[in-house]
Coordinates of C-alpha atoms in Angstrom, one line a residue:
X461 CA -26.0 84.3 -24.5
X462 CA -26.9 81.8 -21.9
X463 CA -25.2 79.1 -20.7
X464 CA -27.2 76.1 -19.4
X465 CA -25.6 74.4 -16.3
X466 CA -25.7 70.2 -17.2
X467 CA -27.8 68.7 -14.6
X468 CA -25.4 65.9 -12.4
X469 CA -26.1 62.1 -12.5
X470 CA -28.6 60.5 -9.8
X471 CA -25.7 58.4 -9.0
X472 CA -23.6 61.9 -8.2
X473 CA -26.4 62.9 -5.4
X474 CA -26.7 59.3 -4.4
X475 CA -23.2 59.2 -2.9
X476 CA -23.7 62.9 -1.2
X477 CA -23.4 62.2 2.6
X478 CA -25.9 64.4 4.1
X479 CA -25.6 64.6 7.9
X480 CA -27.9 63.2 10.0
X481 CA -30.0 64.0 13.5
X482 CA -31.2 61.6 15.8
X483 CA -33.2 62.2 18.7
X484 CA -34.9 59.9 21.3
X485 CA -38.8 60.0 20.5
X486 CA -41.1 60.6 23.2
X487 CA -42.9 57.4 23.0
X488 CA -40.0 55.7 22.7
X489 CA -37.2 54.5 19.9
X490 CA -35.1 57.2 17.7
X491 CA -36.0 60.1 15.4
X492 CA -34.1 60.5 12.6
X493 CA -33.6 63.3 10.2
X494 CA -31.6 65.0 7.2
X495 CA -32.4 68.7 7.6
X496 CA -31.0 69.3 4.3
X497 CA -33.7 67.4 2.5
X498 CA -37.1 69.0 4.0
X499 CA -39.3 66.3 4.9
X500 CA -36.7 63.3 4.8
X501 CA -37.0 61.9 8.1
X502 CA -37.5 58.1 9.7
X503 CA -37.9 56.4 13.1
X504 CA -36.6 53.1 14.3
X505 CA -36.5 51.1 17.9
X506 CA -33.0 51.4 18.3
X507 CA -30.5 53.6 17.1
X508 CA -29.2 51.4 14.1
X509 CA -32.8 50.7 12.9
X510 CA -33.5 54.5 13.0
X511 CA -30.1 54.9 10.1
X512 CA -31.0 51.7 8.5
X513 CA -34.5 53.4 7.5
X514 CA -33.4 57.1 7.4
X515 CA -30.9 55.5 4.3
X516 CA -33.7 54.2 2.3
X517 CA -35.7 57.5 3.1
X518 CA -32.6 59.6 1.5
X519 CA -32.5 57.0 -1.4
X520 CA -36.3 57.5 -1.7
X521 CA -36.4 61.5 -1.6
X522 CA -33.6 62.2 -3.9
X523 CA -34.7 59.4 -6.4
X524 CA -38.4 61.5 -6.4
X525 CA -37.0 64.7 -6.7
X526 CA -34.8 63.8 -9.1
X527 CA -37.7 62.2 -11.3
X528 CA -39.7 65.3 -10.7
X529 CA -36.5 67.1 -11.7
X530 CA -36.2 69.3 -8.5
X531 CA -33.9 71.3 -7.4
X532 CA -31.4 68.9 -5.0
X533 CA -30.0 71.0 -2.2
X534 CA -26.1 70.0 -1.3
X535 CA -25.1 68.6 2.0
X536 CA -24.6 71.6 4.5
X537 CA -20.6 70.5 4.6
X538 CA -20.6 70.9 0.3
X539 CA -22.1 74.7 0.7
X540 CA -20.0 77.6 0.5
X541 CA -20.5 80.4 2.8
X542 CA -20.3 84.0 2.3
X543 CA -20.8 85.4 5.4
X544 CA -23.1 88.1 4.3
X545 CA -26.6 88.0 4.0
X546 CA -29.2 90.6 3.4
X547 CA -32.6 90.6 5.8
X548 CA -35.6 92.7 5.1
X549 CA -37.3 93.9 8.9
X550 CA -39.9 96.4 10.0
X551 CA -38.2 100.3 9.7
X552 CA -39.1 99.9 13.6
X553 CA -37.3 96.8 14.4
X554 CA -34.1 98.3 12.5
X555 CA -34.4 101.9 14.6
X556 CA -34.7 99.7 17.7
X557 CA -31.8 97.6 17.2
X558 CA -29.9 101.1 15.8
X559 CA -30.6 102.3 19.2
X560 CA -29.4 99.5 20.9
X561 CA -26.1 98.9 19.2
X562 CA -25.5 103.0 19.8
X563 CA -25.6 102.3 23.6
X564 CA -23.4 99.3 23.2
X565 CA -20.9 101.7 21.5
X566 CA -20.2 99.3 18.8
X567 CA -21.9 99.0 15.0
X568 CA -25.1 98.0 14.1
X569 CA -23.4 95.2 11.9
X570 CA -21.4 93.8 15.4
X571 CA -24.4 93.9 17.2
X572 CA -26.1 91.8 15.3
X573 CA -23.3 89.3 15.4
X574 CA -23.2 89.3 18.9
X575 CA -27.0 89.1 19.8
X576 CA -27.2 86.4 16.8
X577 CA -23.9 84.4 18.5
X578 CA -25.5 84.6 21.5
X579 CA -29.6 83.2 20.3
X580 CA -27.2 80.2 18.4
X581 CA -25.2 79.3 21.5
X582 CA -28.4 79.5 24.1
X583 CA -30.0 77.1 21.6
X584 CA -27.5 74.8 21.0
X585 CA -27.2 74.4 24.4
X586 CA -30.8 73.5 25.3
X587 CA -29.9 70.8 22.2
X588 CA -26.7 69.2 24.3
X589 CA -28.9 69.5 27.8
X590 CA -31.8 67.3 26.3
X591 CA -29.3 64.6 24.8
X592 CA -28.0 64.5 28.3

């Protein structure tokens, strides 16, 4: 038997908070953006502008794929985490990193974590330098 899971209210994704990035543009004013919603994104002069018209953008999108009756992804904070994921890579790729986890002297699984930690934090880094 299936069970057929009831589709939530517009107004229900309407009042998700979705969070939202803003970066200086290059020629000037604010980039804004919800990551969660691919291609929902706006620009204003100044940083109040830039919210005021990334708001109408999220109304927009959700209100679209909602008529088109697509799939709404939650708001990362609303998203449950396992903590385990599966990735599919090259039998070569997998023996290298084998290797290089053996020398470590730990598992493969830690050295994963650790060289994945360490490509997150170099990034987010490079993020806070450039808001500087």
């Amino acid at each position: 038997m299936t069970t057929l899971t009831q589709r939530k209210s517009l107004k229900y994704y309407l009042d998700l908070r979705y969070p939202v990035t803003i970066e200086e543009a290059p020629e000037g004013g604010y980039f804004v953006q919800i990551e969660d919603l691919p291609g929902c994104y706006a620009q204003g002069e100044s940083i109040a502008e830039a919210c005021e018209m990334i708001e109408v953008a999220r109304k927009m999108w959700l209100e679209v794929a909602y008529e088109d009756n697509q799939d709404i992804p939650l708001p990362r904070e609303d998203r449950e985490y396992s903590g385990k994921f599966n990735v599919r890579l090259p039998r070569s790729l997998h023996r290298k990193l084998d290797q290089m986890a053996e020398r470590e002297g730990v598992s493969l699984n830690q050295f994963l974590v650790s060289t994945l930690s360490r490509a997150v934090g170099v990034e987010e880094s490079k993020k806070e330098r450039k808001n500087r």
